[in-house]
PDB file of C-alpha atoms in Angstrom:
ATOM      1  CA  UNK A   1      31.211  42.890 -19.509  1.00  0.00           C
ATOM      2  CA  UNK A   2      38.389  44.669 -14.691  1.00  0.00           C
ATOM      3  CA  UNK A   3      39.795  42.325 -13.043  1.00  0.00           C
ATOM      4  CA  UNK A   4      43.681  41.337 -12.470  1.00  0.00           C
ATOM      5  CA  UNK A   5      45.691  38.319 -13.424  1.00  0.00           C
ATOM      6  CA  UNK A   6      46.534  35.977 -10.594  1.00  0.00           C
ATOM      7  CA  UNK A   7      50.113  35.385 -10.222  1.00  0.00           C
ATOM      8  CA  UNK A   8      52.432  33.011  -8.140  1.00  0.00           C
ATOM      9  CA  UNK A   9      50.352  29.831 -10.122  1.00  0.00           C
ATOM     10  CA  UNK A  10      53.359  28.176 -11.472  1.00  0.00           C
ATOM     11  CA  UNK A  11      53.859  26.825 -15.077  1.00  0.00           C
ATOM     12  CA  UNK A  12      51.502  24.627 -16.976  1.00  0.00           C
ATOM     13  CA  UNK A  13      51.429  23.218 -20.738  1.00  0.00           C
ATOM     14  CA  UNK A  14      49.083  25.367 -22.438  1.00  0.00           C
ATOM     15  CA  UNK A  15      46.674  22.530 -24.381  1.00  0.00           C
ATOM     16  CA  UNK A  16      44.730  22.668 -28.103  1.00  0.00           C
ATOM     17  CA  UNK A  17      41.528  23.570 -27.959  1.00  0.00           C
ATOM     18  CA  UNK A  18      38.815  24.390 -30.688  1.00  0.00           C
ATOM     19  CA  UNK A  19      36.711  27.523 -29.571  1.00  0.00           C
ATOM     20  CA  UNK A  20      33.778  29.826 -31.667  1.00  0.00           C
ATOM     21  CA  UNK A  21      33.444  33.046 -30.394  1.00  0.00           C
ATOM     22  CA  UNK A  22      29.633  33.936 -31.348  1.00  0.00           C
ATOM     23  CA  UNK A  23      29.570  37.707 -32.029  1.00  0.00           C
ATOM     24  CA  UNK A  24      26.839  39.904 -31.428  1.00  0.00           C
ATOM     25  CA  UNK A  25      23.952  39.812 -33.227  1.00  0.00           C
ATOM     26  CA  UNK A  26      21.468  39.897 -30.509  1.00  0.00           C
ATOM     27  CA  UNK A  27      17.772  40.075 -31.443  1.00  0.00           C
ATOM     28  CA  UNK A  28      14.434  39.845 -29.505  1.00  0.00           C
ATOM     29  CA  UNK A  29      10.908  39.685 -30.674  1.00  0.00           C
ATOM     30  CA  UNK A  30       7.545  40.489 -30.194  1.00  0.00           C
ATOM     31  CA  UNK A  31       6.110  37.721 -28.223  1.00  0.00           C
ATOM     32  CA  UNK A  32       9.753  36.516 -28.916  1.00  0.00           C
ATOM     33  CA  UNK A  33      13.090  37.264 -27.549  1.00  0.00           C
ATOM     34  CA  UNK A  34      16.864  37.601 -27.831  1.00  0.00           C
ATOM     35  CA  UNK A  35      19.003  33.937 -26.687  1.00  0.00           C
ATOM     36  CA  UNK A  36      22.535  33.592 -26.175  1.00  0.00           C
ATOM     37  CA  UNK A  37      24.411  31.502 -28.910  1.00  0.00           C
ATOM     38  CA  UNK A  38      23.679  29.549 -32.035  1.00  0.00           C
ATOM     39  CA  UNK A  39      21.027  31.859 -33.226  1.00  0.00           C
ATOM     40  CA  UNK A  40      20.963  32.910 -37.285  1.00  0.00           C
ATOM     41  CA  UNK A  41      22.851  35.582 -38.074  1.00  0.00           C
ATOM     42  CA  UNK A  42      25.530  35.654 -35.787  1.00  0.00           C
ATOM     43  CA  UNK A  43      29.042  35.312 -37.015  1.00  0.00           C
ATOM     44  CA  UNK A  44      31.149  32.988 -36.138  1.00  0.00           C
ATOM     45  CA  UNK A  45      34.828  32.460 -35.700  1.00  0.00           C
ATOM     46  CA  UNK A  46      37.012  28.731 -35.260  1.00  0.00           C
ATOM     47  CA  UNK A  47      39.456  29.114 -32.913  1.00  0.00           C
ATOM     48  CA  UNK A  48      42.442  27.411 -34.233  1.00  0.00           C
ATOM     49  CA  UNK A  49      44.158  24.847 -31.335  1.00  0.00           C
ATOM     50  CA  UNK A  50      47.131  26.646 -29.342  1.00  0.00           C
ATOM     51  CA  UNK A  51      51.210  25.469 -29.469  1.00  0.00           C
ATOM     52  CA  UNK A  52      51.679  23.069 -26.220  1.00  0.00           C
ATOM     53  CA  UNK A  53      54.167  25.671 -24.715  1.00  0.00           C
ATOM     54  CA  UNK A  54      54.715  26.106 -20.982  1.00  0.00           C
ATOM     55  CA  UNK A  55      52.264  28.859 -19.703  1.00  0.00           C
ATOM     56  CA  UNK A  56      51.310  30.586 -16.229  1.00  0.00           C
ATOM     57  CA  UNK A  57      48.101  32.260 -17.170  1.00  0.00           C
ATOM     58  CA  UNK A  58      46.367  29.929 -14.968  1.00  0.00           C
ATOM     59  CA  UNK A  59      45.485  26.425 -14.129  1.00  0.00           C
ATOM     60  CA  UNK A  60      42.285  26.485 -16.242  1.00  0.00           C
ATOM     61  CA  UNK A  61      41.767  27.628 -20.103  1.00  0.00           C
ATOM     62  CA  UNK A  62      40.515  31.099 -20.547  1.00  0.00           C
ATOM     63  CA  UNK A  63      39.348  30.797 -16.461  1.00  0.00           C
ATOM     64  CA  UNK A  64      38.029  33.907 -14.980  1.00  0.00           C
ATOM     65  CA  UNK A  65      40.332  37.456 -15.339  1.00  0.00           C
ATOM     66  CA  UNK A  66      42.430  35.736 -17.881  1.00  0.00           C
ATOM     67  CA  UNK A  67      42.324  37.472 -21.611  1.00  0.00           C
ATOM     68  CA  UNK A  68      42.100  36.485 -24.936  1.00  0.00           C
ATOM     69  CA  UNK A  69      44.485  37.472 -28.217  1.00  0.00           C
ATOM     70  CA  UNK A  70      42.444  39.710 -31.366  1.00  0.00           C
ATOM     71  CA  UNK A  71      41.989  38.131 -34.177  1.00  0.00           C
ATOM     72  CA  UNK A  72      38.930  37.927 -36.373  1.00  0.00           C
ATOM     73  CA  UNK A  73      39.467  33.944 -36.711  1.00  0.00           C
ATOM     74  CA  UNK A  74      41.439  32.614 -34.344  1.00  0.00           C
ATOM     75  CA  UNK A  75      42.173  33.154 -30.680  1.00  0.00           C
ATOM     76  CA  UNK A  76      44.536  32.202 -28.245  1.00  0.00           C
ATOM     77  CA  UNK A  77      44.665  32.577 -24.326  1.00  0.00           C
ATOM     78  CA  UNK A  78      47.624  35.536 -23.734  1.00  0.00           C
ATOM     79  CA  UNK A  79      48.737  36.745 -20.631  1.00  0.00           C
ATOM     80  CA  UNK A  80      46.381  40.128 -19.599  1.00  0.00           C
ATOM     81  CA  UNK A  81      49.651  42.690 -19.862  1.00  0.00           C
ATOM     82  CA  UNK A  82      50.815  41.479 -23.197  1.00  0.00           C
ATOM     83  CA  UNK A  83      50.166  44.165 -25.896  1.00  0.00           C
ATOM     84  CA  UNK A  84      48.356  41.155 -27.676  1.00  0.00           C
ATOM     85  CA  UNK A  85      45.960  41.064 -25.027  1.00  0.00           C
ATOM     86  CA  UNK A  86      42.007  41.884 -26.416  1.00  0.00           C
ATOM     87  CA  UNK A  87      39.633  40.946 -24.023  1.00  0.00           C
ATOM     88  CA  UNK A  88      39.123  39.324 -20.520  1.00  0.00           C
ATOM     89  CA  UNK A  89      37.403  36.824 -18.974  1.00  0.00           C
ATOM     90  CA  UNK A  90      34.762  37.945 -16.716  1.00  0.00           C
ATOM     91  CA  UNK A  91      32.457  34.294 -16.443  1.00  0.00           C
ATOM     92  CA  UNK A  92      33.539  31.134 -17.366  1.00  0.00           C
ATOM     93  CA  UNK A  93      30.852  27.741 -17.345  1.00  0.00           C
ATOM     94  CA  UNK A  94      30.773  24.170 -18.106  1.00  0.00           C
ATOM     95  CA  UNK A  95      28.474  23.139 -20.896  1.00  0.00           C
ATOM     96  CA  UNK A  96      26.895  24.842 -23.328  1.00  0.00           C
ATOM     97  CA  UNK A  97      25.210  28.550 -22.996  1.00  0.00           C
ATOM     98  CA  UNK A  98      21.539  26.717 -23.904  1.00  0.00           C
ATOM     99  CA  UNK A  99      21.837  25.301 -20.536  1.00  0.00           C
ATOM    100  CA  UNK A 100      24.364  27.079 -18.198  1.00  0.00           C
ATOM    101  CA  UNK A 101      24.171  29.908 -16.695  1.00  0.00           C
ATOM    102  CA  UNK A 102      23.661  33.166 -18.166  1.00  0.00           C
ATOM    103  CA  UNK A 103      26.707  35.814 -19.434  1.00  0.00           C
ATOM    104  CA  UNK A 104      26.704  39.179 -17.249  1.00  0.00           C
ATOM    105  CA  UNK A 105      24.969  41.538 -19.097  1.00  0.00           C
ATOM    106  CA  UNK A 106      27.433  44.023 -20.302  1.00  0.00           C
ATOM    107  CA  UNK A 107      29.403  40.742 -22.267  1.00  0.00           C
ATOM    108  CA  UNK A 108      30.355  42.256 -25.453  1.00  0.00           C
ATOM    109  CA  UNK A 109      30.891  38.584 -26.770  1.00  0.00           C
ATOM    110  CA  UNK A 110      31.279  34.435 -26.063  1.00  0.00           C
ATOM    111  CA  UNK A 111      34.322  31.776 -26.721  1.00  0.00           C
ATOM    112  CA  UNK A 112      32.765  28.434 -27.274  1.00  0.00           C
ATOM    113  CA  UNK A 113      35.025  25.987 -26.036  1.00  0.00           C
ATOM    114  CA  UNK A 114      34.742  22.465 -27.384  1.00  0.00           C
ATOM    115  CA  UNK A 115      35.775  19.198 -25.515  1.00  0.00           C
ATOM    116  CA  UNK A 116      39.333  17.802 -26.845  1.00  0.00           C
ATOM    117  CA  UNK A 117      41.230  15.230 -25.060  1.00  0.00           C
ATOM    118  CA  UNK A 118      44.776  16.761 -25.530  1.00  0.00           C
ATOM    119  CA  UNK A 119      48.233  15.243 -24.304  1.00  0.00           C
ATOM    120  CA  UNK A 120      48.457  17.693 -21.934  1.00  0.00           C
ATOM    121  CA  UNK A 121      46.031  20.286 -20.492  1.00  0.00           C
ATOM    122  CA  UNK A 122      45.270  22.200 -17.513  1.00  0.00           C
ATOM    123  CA  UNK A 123      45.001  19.972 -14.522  1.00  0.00           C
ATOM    124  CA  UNK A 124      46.264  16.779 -15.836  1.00  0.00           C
ATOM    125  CA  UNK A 125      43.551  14.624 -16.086  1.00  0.00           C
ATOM    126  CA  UNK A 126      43.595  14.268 -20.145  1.00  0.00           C
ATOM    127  CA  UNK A 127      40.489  16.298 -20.911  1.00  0.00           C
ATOM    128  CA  UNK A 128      39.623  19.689 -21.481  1.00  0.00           C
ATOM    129  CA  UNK A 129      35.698  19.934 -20.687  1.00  0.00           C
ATOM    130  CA  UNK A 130      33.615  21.614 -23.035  1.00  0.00           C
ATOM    131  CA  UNK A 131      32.291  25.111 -21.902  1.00  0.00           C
ATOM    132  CA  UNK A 132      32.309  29.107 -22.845  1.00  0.00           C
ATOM    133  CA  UNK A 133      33.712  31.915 -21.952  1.00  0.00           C
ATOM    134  CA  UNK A 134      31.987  35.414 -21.229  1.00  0.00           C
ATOM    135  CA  UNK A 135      33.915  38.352 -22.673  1.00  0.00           C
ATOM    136  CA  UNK A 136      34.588  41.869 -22.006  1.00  0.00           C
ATOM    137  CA  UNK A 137      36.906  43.977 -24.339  1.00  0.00           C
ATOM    138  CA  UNK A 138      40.114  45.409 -22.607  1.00  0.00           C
ATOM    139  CA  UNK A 139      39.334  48.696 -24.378  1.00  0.00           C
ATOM    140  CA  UNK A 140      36.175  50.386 -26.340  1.00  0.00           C
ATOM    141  CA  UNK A 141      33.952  49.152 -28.256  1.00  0.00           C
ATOM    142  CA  UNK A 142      31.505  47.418 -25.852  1.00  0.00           C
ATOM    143  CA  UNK A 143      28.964  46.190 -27.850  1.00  0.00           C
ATOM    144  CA  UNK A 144      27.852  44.875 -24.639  1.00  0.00           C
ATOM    145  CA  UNK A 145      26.664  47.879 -23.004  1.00  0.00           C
ATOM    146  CA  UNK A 146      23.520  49.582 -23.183  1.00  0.00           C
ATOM    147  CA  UNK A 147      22.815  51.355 -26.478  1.00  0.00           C
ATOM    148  CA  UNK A 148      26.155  49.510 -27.355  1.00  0.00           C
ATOM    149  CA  UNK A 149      24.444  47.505 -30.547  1.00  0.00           C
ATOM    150  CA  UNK A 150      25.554  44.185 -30.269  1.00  0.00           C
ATOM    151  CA  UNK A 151      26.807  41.590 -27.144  1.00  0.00           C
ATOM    152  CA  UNK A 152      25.203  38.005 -26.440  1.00  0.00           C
ATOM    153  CA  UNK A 153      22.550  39.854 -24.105  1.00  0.00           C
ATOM    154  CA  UNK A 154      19.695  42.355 -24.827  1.00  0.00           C
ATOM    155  CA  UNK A 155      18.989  44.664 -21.963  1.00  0.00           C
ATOM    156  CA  UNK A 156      17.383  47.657 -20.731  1.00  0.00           C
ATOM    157  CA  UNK A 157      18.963  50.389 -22.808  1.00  0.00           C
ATOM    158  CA  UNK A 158      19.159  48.399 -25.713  1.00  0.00           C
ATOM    159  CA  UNK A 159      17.980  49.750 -29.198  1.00  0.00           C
ATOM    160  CA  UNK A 160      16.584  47.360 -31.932  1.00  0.00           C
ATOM    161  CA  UNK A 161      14.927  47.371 -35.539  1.00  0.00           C
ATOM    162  CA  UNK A 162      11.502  45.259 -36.786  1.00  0.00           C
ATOM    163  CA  UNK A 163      12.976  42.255 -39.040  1.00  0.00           C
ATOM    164  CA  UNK A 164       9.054  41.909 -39.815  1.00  0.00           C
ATOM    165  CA  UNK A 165       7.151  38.767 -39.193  1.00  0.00           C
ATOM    166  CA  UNK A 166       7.023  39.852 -35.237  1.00  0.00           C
ATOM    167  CA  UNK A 167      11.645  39.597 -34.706  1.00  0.00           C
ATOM    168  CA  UNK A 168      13.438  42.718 -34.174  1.00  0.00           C
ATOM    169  CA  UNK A 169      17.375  42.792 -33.535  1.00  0.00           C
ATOM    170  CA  UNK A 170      20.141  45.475 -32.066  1.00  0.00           C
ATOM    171  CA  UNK A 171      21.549  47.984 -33.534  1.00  0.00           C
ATOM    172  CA  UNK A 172      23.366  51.010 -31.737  1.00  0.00           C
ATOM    173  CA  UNK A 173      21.449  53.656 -30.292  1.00  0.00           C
ATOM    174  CA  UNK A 174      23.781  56.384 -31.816  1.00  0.00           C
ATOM    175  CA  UNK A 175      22.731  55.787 -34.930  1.00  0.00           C
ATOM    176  CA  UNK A 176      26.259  54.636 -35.753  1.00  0.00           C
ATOM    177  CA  UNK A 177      25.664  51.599 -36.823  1.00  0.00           C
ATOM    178  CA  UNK A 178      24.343  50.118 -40.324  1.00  0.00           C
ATOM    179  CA  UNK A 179      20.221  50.465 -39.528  1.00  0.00           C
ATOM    180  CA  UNK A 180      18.983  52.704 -37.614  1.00  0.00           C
ATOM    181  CA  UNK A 181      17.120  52.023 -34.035  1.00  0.00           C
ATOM    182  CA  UNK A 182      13.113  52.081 -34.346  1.00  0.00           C
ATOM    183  CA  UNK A 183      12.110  51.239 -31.026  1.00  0.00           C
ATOM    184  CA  UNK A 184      14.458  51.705 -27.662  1.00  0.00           C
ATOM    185  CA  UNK A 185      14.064  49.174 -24.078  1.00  0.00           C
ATOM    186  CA  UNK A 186      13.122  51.518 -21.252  1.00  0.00           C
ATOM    187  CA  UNK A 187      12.247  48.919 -18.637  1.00  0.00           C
ATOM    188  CA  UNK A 188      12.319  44.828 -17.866  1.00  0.00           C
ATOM    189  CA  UNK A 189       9.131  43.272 -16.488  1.00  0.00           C
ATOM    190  CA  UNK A 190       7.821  40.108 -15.288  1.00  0.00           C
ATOM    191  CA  UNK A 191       5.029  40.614 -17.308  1.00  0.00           C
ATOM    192  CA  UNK A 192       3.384  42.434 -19.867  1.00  0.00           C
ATOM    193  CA  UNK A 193       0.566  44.223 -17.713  1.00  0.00           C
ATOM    194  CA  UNK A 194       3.897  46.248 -16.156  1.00  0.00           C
ATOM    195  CA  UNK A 195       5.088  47.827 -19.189  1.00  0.00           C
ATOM    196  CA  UNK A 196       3.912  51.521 -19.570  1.00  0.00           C
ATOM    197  CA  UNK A 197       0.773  52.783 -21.895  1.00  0.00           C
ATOM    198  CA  UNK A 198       3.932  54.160 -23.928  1.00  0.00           C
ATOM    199  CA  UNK A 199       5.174  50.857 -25.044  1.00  0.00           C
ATOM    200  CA  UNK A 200       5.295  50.063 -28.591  1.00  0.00           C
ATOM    201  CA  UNK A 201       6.976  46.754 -28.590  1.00  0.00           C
ATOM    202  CA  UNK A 202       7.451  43.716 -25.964  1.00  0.00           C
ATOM    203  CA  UNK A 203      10.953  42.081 -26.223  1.00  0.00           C
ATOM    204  CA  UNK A 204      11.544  38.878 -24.392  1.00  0.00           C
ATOM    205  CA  UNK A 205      14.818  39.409 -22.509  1.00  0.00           C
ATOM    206  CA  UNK A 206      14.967  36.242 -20.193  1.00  0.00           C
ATOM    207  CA  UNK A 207      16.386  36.519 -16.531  1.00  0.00           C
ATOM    208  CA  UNK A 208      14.591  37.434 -13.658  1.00  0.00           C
ATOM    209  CA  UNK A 209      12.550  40.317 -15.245  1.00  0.00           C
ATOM    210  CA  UNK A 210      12.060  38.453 -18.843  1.00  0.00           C
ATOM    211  CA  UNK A 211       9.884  40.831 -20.621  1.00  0.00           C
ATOM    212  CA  UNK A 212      11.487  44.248 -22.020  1.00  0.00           C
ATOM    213  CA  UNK A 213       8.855  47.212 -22.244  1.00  0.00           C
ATOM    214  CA  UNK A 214      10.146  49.202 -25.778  1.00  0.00           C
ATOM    215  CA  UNK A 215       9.046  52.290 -26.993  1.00  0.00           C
ATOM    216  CA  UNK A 216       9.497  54.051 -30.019  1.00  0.00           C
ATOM    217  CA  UNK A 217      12.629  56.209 -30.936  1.00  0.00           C
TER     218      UNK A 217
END
């Protein structure tokens, strides 16, 4: 959750912007589900604000096939062929993730942007609007994928573990990670009445097919 960099887009002032990258720590639940963002549990990250320096990685902060720097608490938008380069940019939305559109489904994480009003940002008009950023690492890990054990997104493939009182979150289907998977989603539903006589566990998954059909590993 490749692209290639545009090119030929001129120089612009790179701007200061405050971002929180919300790490995996998907869950879903019976009767329940996983959601994207601001959930308990998920670490988070502040994006310290950027140097005004003159750029060419776009006309737009973090906009679609541009990448993002590592860093466990900070971030900062880098060209995609600089060796500093972690991730890309695969969606990019106004507004919050509670009421945009959703991240692909392979994302293996989200940049929060928040509004600032810098001196100088991407198209001149004194404002950077608030939005996020959907993620895909340049190289393995993808938490994102199926079995993967993490990303904003549960999805078919997925493995996850009962929390008790009717939640469940993912963990990696390889065992690799800190608990181990109970119960694995085979198939996503529109309803329940579709999920085979094998299923052990209903996970609400959202989209168009919002219920996930789980059955025990």
């Amino acid at each position: 959750m490749t692209m290639h960099v545009g090119s030929g887009r001129g120089t612009r002032a790179a701007f200061a912007a405050a971002v929180v990258v919300l790490l995996a720590g998907c869950r879903g639940a019976t009767g329940g589900g996983a959601e994207e963002g601001g959930r308990p549990g998920e670490q988070a990250a502040t994006v310290s604000p950027a140097p005004v320096l003159p750029s060419g990685y776009g006309a737009v902060f973090l906009a679609v096939d541009e990448c993002s720097s590592f860093g466990r608490t900070s971030f900062t938008e880098v060209s995609c062929r600089s060796e500093r380069a972690a991730a890309r940019v695969v969606a990019r939305h106004d507004g919050t993730v509670r009421d945009g559109p959703r991240c692909p489904a392979t994302t293996d994480f989200v940049l929060h942007i928040s509004e600032q009003r810098p001196s100088a940002d991407e198209d001149g008009d004194g404002a950077v609007p608030r939005g996020y950023a959907c993620m895909r690492n340049l190289q393995p890990p993808h938490p994102g994928d199926p079995g993967g054990g993490g990303g904003p997104r549960t999805i078919v493939g997925d493995c996850v573990y009962d929390l008790g009182d009717g939640r469940v979150r993912e963990t990696a289907c390889d065992g690799g990670a800190e608990r181990e998977p109970e119960f694995e989603v085979d198939r996503a539903v529109d309803d329940r009445s579709e999920c085979p006589a094998s299923t052990a566990l209903y996970v609400r998954l959202g989209g168009s097919s919002p219920v996930g059909c789980a059955r025990p590993v």
